[in-house]
PDB file of N, CA and C in Angstrom:
ATOM      1  N   VAL A1309      82.863  90.237 146.936  1.00 39.00           N
ATOM      2  CA  VAL A1309      83.453  90.034 145.626  1.00 39.00           C
ATOM      3  C   VAL A1309      82.413  90.370 144.567  1.00 39.00           C
ATOM      4  N   CYS A1310      82.842  91.044 143.498  1.00 44.00           N
ATOM      5  CA  CYS A1310      81.918  91.439 142.436  1.00 44.00           C
ATOM      6  C   CYS A1310      82.409  90.933 141.087  1.00 44.00           C
ATOM      7  N   VAL A1311      81.472  90.637 140.217  1.00 46.00           N
ATOM      8  CA  VAL A1311      81.745  90.285 138.830  1.00 46.00           C
ATOM      9  C   VAL A1311      80.915  91.229 137.990  1.00 46.00           C
ATOM     10  N   ASN A1312      81.562  91.967 137.094  1.00 54.00           N
ATOM     11  CA  ASN A1312      80.854  92.960 136.271  1.00 54.00           C
ATOM     12  C   ASN A1312      80.026  93.897 137.141  1.00 54.00           C
ATOM     13  N   SER A1313      80.567  94.312 138.252  1.00 56.00           N
ATOM     14  CA  SER A1313      79.972  95.239 139.218  1.00 56.00           C
ATOM     15  C   SER A1313      78.734  94.685 139.924  1.00 56.00           C
ATOM     16  N   LEU A1314      78.468  93.387 139.801  1.00 55.00           N
ATOM     17  CA  LEU A1314      77.372  92.763 140.537  1.00 55.00           C
ATOM     18  C   LEU A1314      77.958  91.781 141.549  1.00 55.00           C
ATOM     19  N   PRO A1315      77.358  91.669 142.707  1.00 56.00           N
ATOM     20  CA  PRO A1315      77.876  90.713 143.686  1.00 56.00           C
ATOM     21  C   PRO A1315      77.747  89.286 143.169  1.00 56.00           C
ATOM     22  N   ILE A1316      78.652  88.428 143.614  1.00 63.00           N
ATOM     23  CA  ILE A1316      78.604  87.027 143.200  1.00 63.00           C
ATOM     24  C   ILE A1316      77.432  86.326 143.868  1.00 63.00           C
ATOM     25  N   THR A1317      77.061  86.730 145.047  1.00 72.00           N
ATOM     26  CA  THR A1317      75.939  86.085 145.731  1.00 72.00           C
ATOM     27  C   THR A1317      74.694  86.944 145.607  1.00 72.00           C
ATOM     28  N   SER A1318      73.580  86.272 145.385  1.00 70.00           N
ATOM     29  CA  SER A1318      72.303  86.950 145.212  1.00 70.00           C
ATOM     30  C   SER A1318      71.657  87.189 146.567  1.00 70.00           C
ATOM     31  N   SER A1319      70.798  88.216 146.623  1.00 75.00           N
ATOM     32  CA  SER A1319      70.073  88.485 147.864  1.00 75.00           C
ATOM     33  C   SER A1319      68.824  87.615 147.975  1.00 75.00           C
ATOM     34  N   PHE A1320      68.558  86.807 146.948  1.00 75.00           N
ATOM     35  CA  PHE A1320      67.420  85.885 146.978  1.00 75.00           C
ATOM     36  C   PHE A1320      67.865  84.562 146.360  1.00 75.00           C
ATOM     37  N   PRO A1321      67.145  83.474 146.634  1.00 82.00           N
ATOM     38  CA  PRO A1321      67.570  82.169 146.111  1.00 82.00           C
ATOM     39  C   PRO A1321      67.465  82.096 144.585  1.00 82.00           C
ATOM     40  N   ILE A1322      68.454  81.471 143.976  1.00 83.00           N
ATOM     41  CA  ILE A1322      68.446  81.239 142.533  1.00 83.00           C
ATOM     42  C   ILE A1322      67.965  79.803 142.323  1.00 83.00           C
ATOM     43  N   ASN A1323      66.695  79.679 141.948  1.00 85.00           N
ATOM     44  CA  ASN A1323      66.095  78.357 141.778  1.00 85.00           C
ATOM     45  C   ASN A1323      66.049  77.914 140.323  1.00 85.00           C
ATOM     46  N   ASP A1324      66.070  78.854 139.401  1.00 85.00           N
ATOM     47  CA  ASP A1324      66.012  78.520 137.981  1.00 85.00           C
ATOM     48  C   ASP A1324      66.643  79.650 137.181  1.00 85.00           C
ATOM     49  N   PHE A1325      66.659  79.488 135.865  1.00 86.00           N
ATOM     50  CA  PHE A1325      67.317  80.486 135.039  1.00 86.00           C
ATOM     51  C   PHE A1325      66.610  81.838 135.106  1.00 86.00           C
ATOM     52  N   ASP A1326      65.303  81.842 135.249  1.00 89.00           N
ATOM     53  CA  ASP A1326      64.575  83.110 135.351  1.00 89.00           C
ATOM     54  C   ASP A1326      65.068  83.921 136.548  1.00 89.00           C
ATOM     55  N   ASP A1327      65.300  83.256 137.682  1.00 89.00           N
ATOM     56  CA  ASP A1327      65.844  83.936 138.863  1.00 89.00           C
ATOM     57  C   ASP A1327      67.232  84.493 138.565  1.00 89.00           C
ATOM     58  N   PHE A1328      68.072  83.669 137.923  1.00 88.00           N
ATOM     59  CA  PHE A1328      69.420  84.100 137.583  1.00 88.00           C
ATOM     60  C   PHE A1328      69.385  85.320 136.662  1.00 88.00           C
ATOM     61  N   ALA A1329      68.534  85.273 135.633  1.00 91.00           N
ATOM     62  CA  ALA A1329      68.451  86.373 134.669  1.00 91.00           C
ATOM     63  C   ALA A1329      67.985  87.658 135.340  1.00 91.00           C
ATOM     64  N   GLU A1330      67.019  87.541 136.233  1.00 90.00           N
ATOM     65  CA  GLU A1330      66.538  88.725 136.955  1.00 90.00           C
ATOM     66  C   GLU A1330      67.650  89.310 137.815  1.00 90.00           C
ATOM     67  N   TRP A1331      68.370  88.447 138.529  1.00 89.00           N
ATOM     68  CA  TRP A1331      69.462  88.886 139.399  1.00 89.00           C
ATOM     69  C   TRP A1331      70.549  89.597 138.594  1.00 89.00           C
ATOM     70  N   ARG A1332      70.880  89.061 137.401  1.00 89.00           N
ATOM     71  CA  ARG A1332      71.953  89.628 136.591  1.00 89.00           C
ATOM     72  C   ARG A1332      71.489  90.767 135.684  1.00 89.00           C
ATOM     73  N   GLY A1333      70.174  90.975 135.573  1.00 92.00           N
ATOM     74  CA  GLY A1333      69.649  92.051 134.747  1.00 92.00           C
ATOM     75  C   GLY A1333      69.884  91.829 133.257  1.00 92.00           C
ATOM     76  N   LEU A1334      69.687  90.610 132.796  1.00 95.00           N
ATOM     77  CA  LEU A1334      69.934  90.284 131.393  1.00 95.00           C
ATOM     78  C   LEU A1334      68.904  90.944 130.478  1.00 95.00           C
ATOM     79  N   ASN A1335      69.368  91.374 129.297  1.00 95.00           N
ATOM     80  CA  ASN A1335      68.421  91.874 128.308  1.00 95.00           C
ATOM     81  C   ASN A1335      67.780  90.677 127.591  1.00 95.00           C
ATOM     82  N   GLY A1336      66.884  90.934 126.655  1.00 95.00           N
ATOM     83  CA  GLY A1336      66.152  89.853 125.991  1.00 95.00           C
ATOM     84  C   GLY A1336      67.035  88.875 125.257  1.00 95.00           C
ATOM     85  N   ASN A1337      68.019  89.377 124.501  1.00 96.00           N
ATOM     86  CA  ASN A1337      68.910  88.484 123.766  1.00 96.00           C
ATOM     87  C   ASN A1337      69.753  87.649 124.722  1.00 96.00           C
ATOM     88  N   GLN A1338      70.305  88.292 125.737  1.00 95.00           N
ATOM     89  CA  GLN A1338      71.110  87.561 126.723  1.00 95.00           C
ATOM     90  C   GLN A1338      70.262  86.507 127.427  1.00 95.00           C
ATOM     91  N   PHE A1339      69.027  86.890 127.757  1.00 94.00           N
ATOM     92  CA  PHE A1339      68.136  85.947 128.418  1.00 94.00           C
ATOM     93  C   PHE A1339      67.889  84.726 127.531  1.00 94.00           C
ATOM     94  N   ASN A1340      67.557  84.959 126.270  1.00 94.00           N
ATOM     95  CA  ASN A1340      67.255  83.835 125.380  1.00 94.00           C
ATOM     96  C   ASN A1340      68.460  82.947 125.137  1.00 94.00           C
ATOM     97  N   MET A1341      69.647  83.550 124.964  1.00 94.00           N
ATOM     98  CA  MET A1341      70.864  82.741 124.823  1.00 94.00           C
ATOM     99  C   MET A1341      71.073  81.885 126.061  1.00 94.00           C
ATOM    100  N   GLY A1342      70.990  82.531 127.204  1.00 91.00           N
ATOM    101  CA  GLY A1342      71.224  81.827 128.466  1.00 91.00           C
ATOM    102  C   GLY A1342      70.214  80.740 128.727  1.00 91.00           C
ATOM    103  N   LYS A1343      68.953  81.000 128.410  1.00 89.00           N
ATOM    104  CA  LYS A1343      67.903  80.004 128.650  1.00 89.00           C
ATOM    105  C   LYS A1343      68.166  78.749 127.835  1.00 89.00           C
ATOM    106  N   VAL A1344      68.566  78.911 126.569  1.00 90.00           N
ATOM    107  CA  VAL A1344      68.863  77.747 125.731  1.00 90.00           C
ATOM    108  C   VAL A1344      70.067  76.996 126.294  1.00 90.00           C
ATOM    109  N   VAL A1345      71.118  77.736 126.673  1.00 88.00           N
ATOM    110  CA  VAL A1345      72.309  77.077 127.235  1.00 88.00           C
ATOM    111  C   VAL A1345      71.954  76.364 128.531  1.00 88.00           C
ATOM    112  N   TRP A1346      71.156  77.006 129.379  1.00 84.00           N
ATOM    113  CA  TRP A1346      70.769  76.436 130.671  1.00 84.00           C
ATOM    114  C   TRP A1346      70.075  75.093 130.490  1.00 84.00           C
ATOM    115  N   THR A1347      69.235  74.985 129.452  1.00 83.00           N
ATOM    116  CA  THR A1347      68.443  73.769 129.244  1.00 83.00           C
ATOM    117  C   THR A1347      69.024  72.850 128.174  1.00 83.00           C
ATOM    118  N   LEU A1348      70.204  73.189 127.643  1.00 81.00           N
ATOM    119  CA  LEU A1348      70.771  72.474 126.503  1.00 81.00           C
ATOM    120  C   LEU A1348      70.788  70.961 126.691  1.00 81.00           C
ATOM    121  N   ASN A1349      71.234  70.503 127.819  1.00 71.00           N
ATOM    122  CA  ASN A1349      71.334  69.051 128.035  1.00 71.00           C
ATOM    123  C   ASN A1349      70.445  68.554 129.168  1.00 71.00           C
ATOM    124  N   THR A1350      69.633  69.419 129.714  1.00 72.00           N
ATOM    125  CA  THR A1350      68.841  68.988 130.866  1.00 72.00           C
ATOM    126  C   THR A1350      67.347  69.075 130.657  1.00 72.00           C
ATOM    127  N   GLY A1351      66.881  70.169 130.080  1.00 65.00           N
ATOM    128  CA  GLY A1351      65.443  70.375 130.058  1.00 65.00           C
ATOM    129  C   GLY A1351      64.869  70.641 128.689  1.00 65.00           C
ATOM    130  N   ARG A1352      65.428  70.015 127.662  1.00 68.00           N
ATOM    131  CA  ARG A1352      64.944  70.252 126.302  1.00 68.00           C
ATOM    132  C   ARG A1352      63.504  69.777 126.185  1.00 68.00           C
ATOM    133  N   HIS A1353      62.670  70.627 125.618  1.00 71.00           N
ATOM    134  CA  HIS A1353      61.266  70.257 125.441  1.00 71.00           C
ATOM    135  C   HIS A1353      61.098  69.460 124.149  1.00 71.00           C
ATOM    136  N   SER A1354      59.993  68.760 124.026  1.00 75.00           N
ATOM    137  CA  SER A1354      59.750  68.000 122.803  1.00 75.00           C
ATOM    138  C   SER A1354      59.608  68.976 121.638  1.00 75.00           C
ATOM    139  N   GLY A1355      59.979  68.547 120.462  1.00 75.00           N
ATOM    140  CA  GLY A1355      59.894  69.396 119.283  1.00 75.00           C
ATOM    141  C   GLY A1355      61.179  70.139 118.981  1.00 75.00           C
ATOM    142  N   THR A1356      62.210  69.903 119.745  1.00 78.00           N
ATOM    143  CA  THR A1356      63.504  70.531 119.473  1.00 78.00           C
ATOM    144  C   THR A1356      64.604  69.490 119.626  1.00 78.00           C
ATOM    145  N   ASP A1357      65.762  69.816 119.126  1.00 85.00           N
ATOM    146  CA  ASP A1357      66.905  68.915 119.252  1.00 85.00           C
ATOM    147  C   ASP A1357      68.167  69.756 119.447  1.00 85.00           C
ATOM    148  N   TYR A1358      69.276  69.087 119.614  1.00 86.00           N
ATOM    149  CA  TYR A1358      70.539  69.751 119.918  1.00 86.00           C
ATOM    150  C   TYR A1358      70.920  70.763 118.836  1.00 86.00           C
ATOM    151  N   GLU A1359      70.799  70.373 117.566  1.00 89.00           N
ATOM    152  CA  GLU A1359      71.170  71.279 116.472  1.00 89.00           C
ATOM    153  C   GLU A1359      70.280  72.526 116.465  1.00 89.00           C
ATOM    154  N   ARG A1360      68.997  72.344 116.659  1.00 88.00           N
ATOM    155  CA  ARG A1360      68.085  73.489 116.697  1.00 88.00           C
ATOM    156  C   ARG A1360      68.446  74.424 117.848  1.00 88.00           C
ATOM    157  N   ASP A1361      68.767  73.846 119.013  1.00 89.00           N
ATOM    158  CA  ASP A1361      69.161  74.667 120.153  1.00 89.00           C
ATOM    159  C   ASP A1361      70.427  75.468 119.849  1.00 89.00           C
ATOM    160  N   LEU A1362      71.404  74.840 119.205  1.00 92.00           N
ATOM    161  CA  LEU A1362      72.628  75.566 118.845  1.00 92.00           C
ATOM    162  C   LEU A1362      72.326  76.701 117.868  1.00 92.00           C
ATOM    163  N   ASN A1363      71.437  76.453 116.917  1.00 95.00           N
ATOM    164  CA  ASN A1363      71.053  77.504 115.973  1.00 95.00           C
ATOM    165  C   ASN A1363      70.326  78.651 116.664  1.00 95.00           C
ATOM    166  N   LYS A1364      69.545  78.341 117.691  1.00 93.00           N
ATOM    167  CA  LYS A1364      68.880  79.410 118.450  1.00 93.00           C
ATOM    168  C   LYS A1364      69.913  80.270 119.163  1.00 93.00           C
ATOM    169  N   ILE A1365      70.932  79.635 119.736  1.00 95.00           N
ATOM    170  CA  ILE A1365      71.987  80.396 120.403  1.00 95.00           C
ATOM    171  C   ILE A1365      72.668  81.325 119.405  1.00 95.00           C
ATOM    172  N   ILE A1366      73.011  80.801 118.236  1.00 97.00           N
ATOM    173  CA  ILE A1366      73.650  81.611 117.190  1.00 97.00           C
ATOM    174  C   ILE A1366      72.749  82.779 116.799  1.00 97.00           C
ATOM    175  N   HIS A1367      71.470  82.530 116.646  1.00 97.00           N
ATOM    176  CA  HIS A1367      70.510  83.576 116.285  1.00 97.00           C
ATOM    177  C   HIS A1367      70.534  84.715 117.312  1.00 97.00           C
ATOM    178  N   TYR A1368      70.463  84.374 118.598  1.00 96.00           N
ATOM    179  CA  TYR A1368      70.435  85.416 119.624  1.00 96.00           C
ATOM    180  C   TYR A1368      71.781  86.100 119.796  1.00 96.00           C
ATOM    181  N   VAL A1369      72.881  85.393 119.566  1.00 97.00           N
ATOM    182  CA  VAL A1369      74.201  86.029 119.587  1.00 97.00           C
ATOM    183  C   VAL A1369      74.284  87.064 118.465  1.00 97.00           C
ATOM    184  N   ASN A1370      73.822  86.694 117.275  1.00 97.00           N
ATOM    185  CA  ASN A1370      73.847  87.637 116.154  1.00 97.00           C
ATOM    186  C   ASN A1370      72.970  88.853 116.431  1.00 97.00           C
ATOM    187  N   ARG A1371      71.809  88.653 117.036  1.00 97.00           N
ATOM    188  CA  ARG A1371      70.939  89.785 117.386  1.00 97.00           C
ATOM    189  C   ARG A1371      71.624  90.700 118.402  1.00 97.00           C
ATOM    190  N   GLU A1372      72.313  90.107 119.371  1.00 96.00           N
ATOM    191  CA  GLU A1372      73.008  90.900 120.383  1.00 96.00           C
ATOM    192  C   GLU A1372      74.153  91.689 119.751  1.00 96.00           C
ATOM    193  N   LEU A1373      74.873  91.075 118.810  1.00 97.00           N
ATOM    194  CA  LEU A1373      75.939  91.787 118.107  1.00 97.00           C
ATOM    195  C   LEU A1373      75.379  92.970 117.314  1.00 97.00           C
ATOM    196  N   LEU A1374      74.244  92.774 116.653  1.00 97.00           N
ATOM    197  CA  LEU A1374      73.599  93.879 115.936  1.00 97.00           C
ATOM    198  C   LEU A1374      73.196  94.993 116.891  1.00 97.00           C
ATOM    199  N   ARG A1375      72.671  94.624 118.054  1.00 95.00           N
ATOM    200  CA  ARG A1375      72.286  95.627 119.051  1.00 95.00           C
ATOM    201  C   ARG A1375      73.503  96.437 119.484  1.00 95.00           C
ATOM    202  N   LEU A1376      74.620  95.748 119.730  1.00 95.00           N
ATOM    203  CA  LEU A1376      75.833  96.452 120.138  1.00 95.00           C
ATOM    204  C   LEU A1376      76.303  97.422 119.051  1.00 95.00           C
ATOM    205  N   LYS A1377      76.273  96.981 117.800  1.00 95.00           N
ATOM    206  CA  LYS A1377      76.700  97.844 116.702  1.00 95.00           C
ATOM    207  C   LYS A1377      75.779  99.063 116.581  1.00 95.00           C
ATOM    208  N   ARG A1378      74.480  98.859 116.746  1.00 94.00           N
ATOM    209  CA  ARG A1378      73.526  99.981 116.691  1.00 94.00           C
ATOM    210  C   ARG A1378      73.806 100.970 117.813  1.00 94.00           C
ATOM    211  N   ASP A1379      74.099 100.450 119.006  1.00 92.00           N
ATOM    212  CA  ASP A1379      74.336 101.313 120.155  1.00 92.00           C
ATOM    213  C   ASP A1379      75.640 102.110 120.047  1.00 92.00           C
ATOM    214  N   GLU A1380      76.591 101.624 119.239  1.00 90.00           N
ATOM    215  CA  GLU A1380      77.862 102.318 119.060  1.00 90.00           C
ATOM    216  C   GLU A1380      77.704 103.570 118.206  1.00 90.00           C
ATOM    217  N   LYS A1381      76.662 103.638 117.393  1.00 78.00           N
ATOM    218  CA  LYS A1381      76.477 104.776 116.476  1.00 78.00           C
ATOM    219  C   LYS A1381      75.904 105.972 117.188  1.00 78.00           C
TER     220      LYS A1381
END
């Protein structure tokens, strides 16, 4: 079974988000969005809070949208 032309199962163990991102071939914006979501309620480091994390997600989504628009030209 494939999702977006990638197999659902990885050929190596997925132990953390870095493994997942490598397996899925995420670009920088996708990686940063995913990393924040991955740690949203589990691994937040000191110096950040829920609102800041949501704003980071919005920031990287906007950057990814700009990248898509640039690539369309």
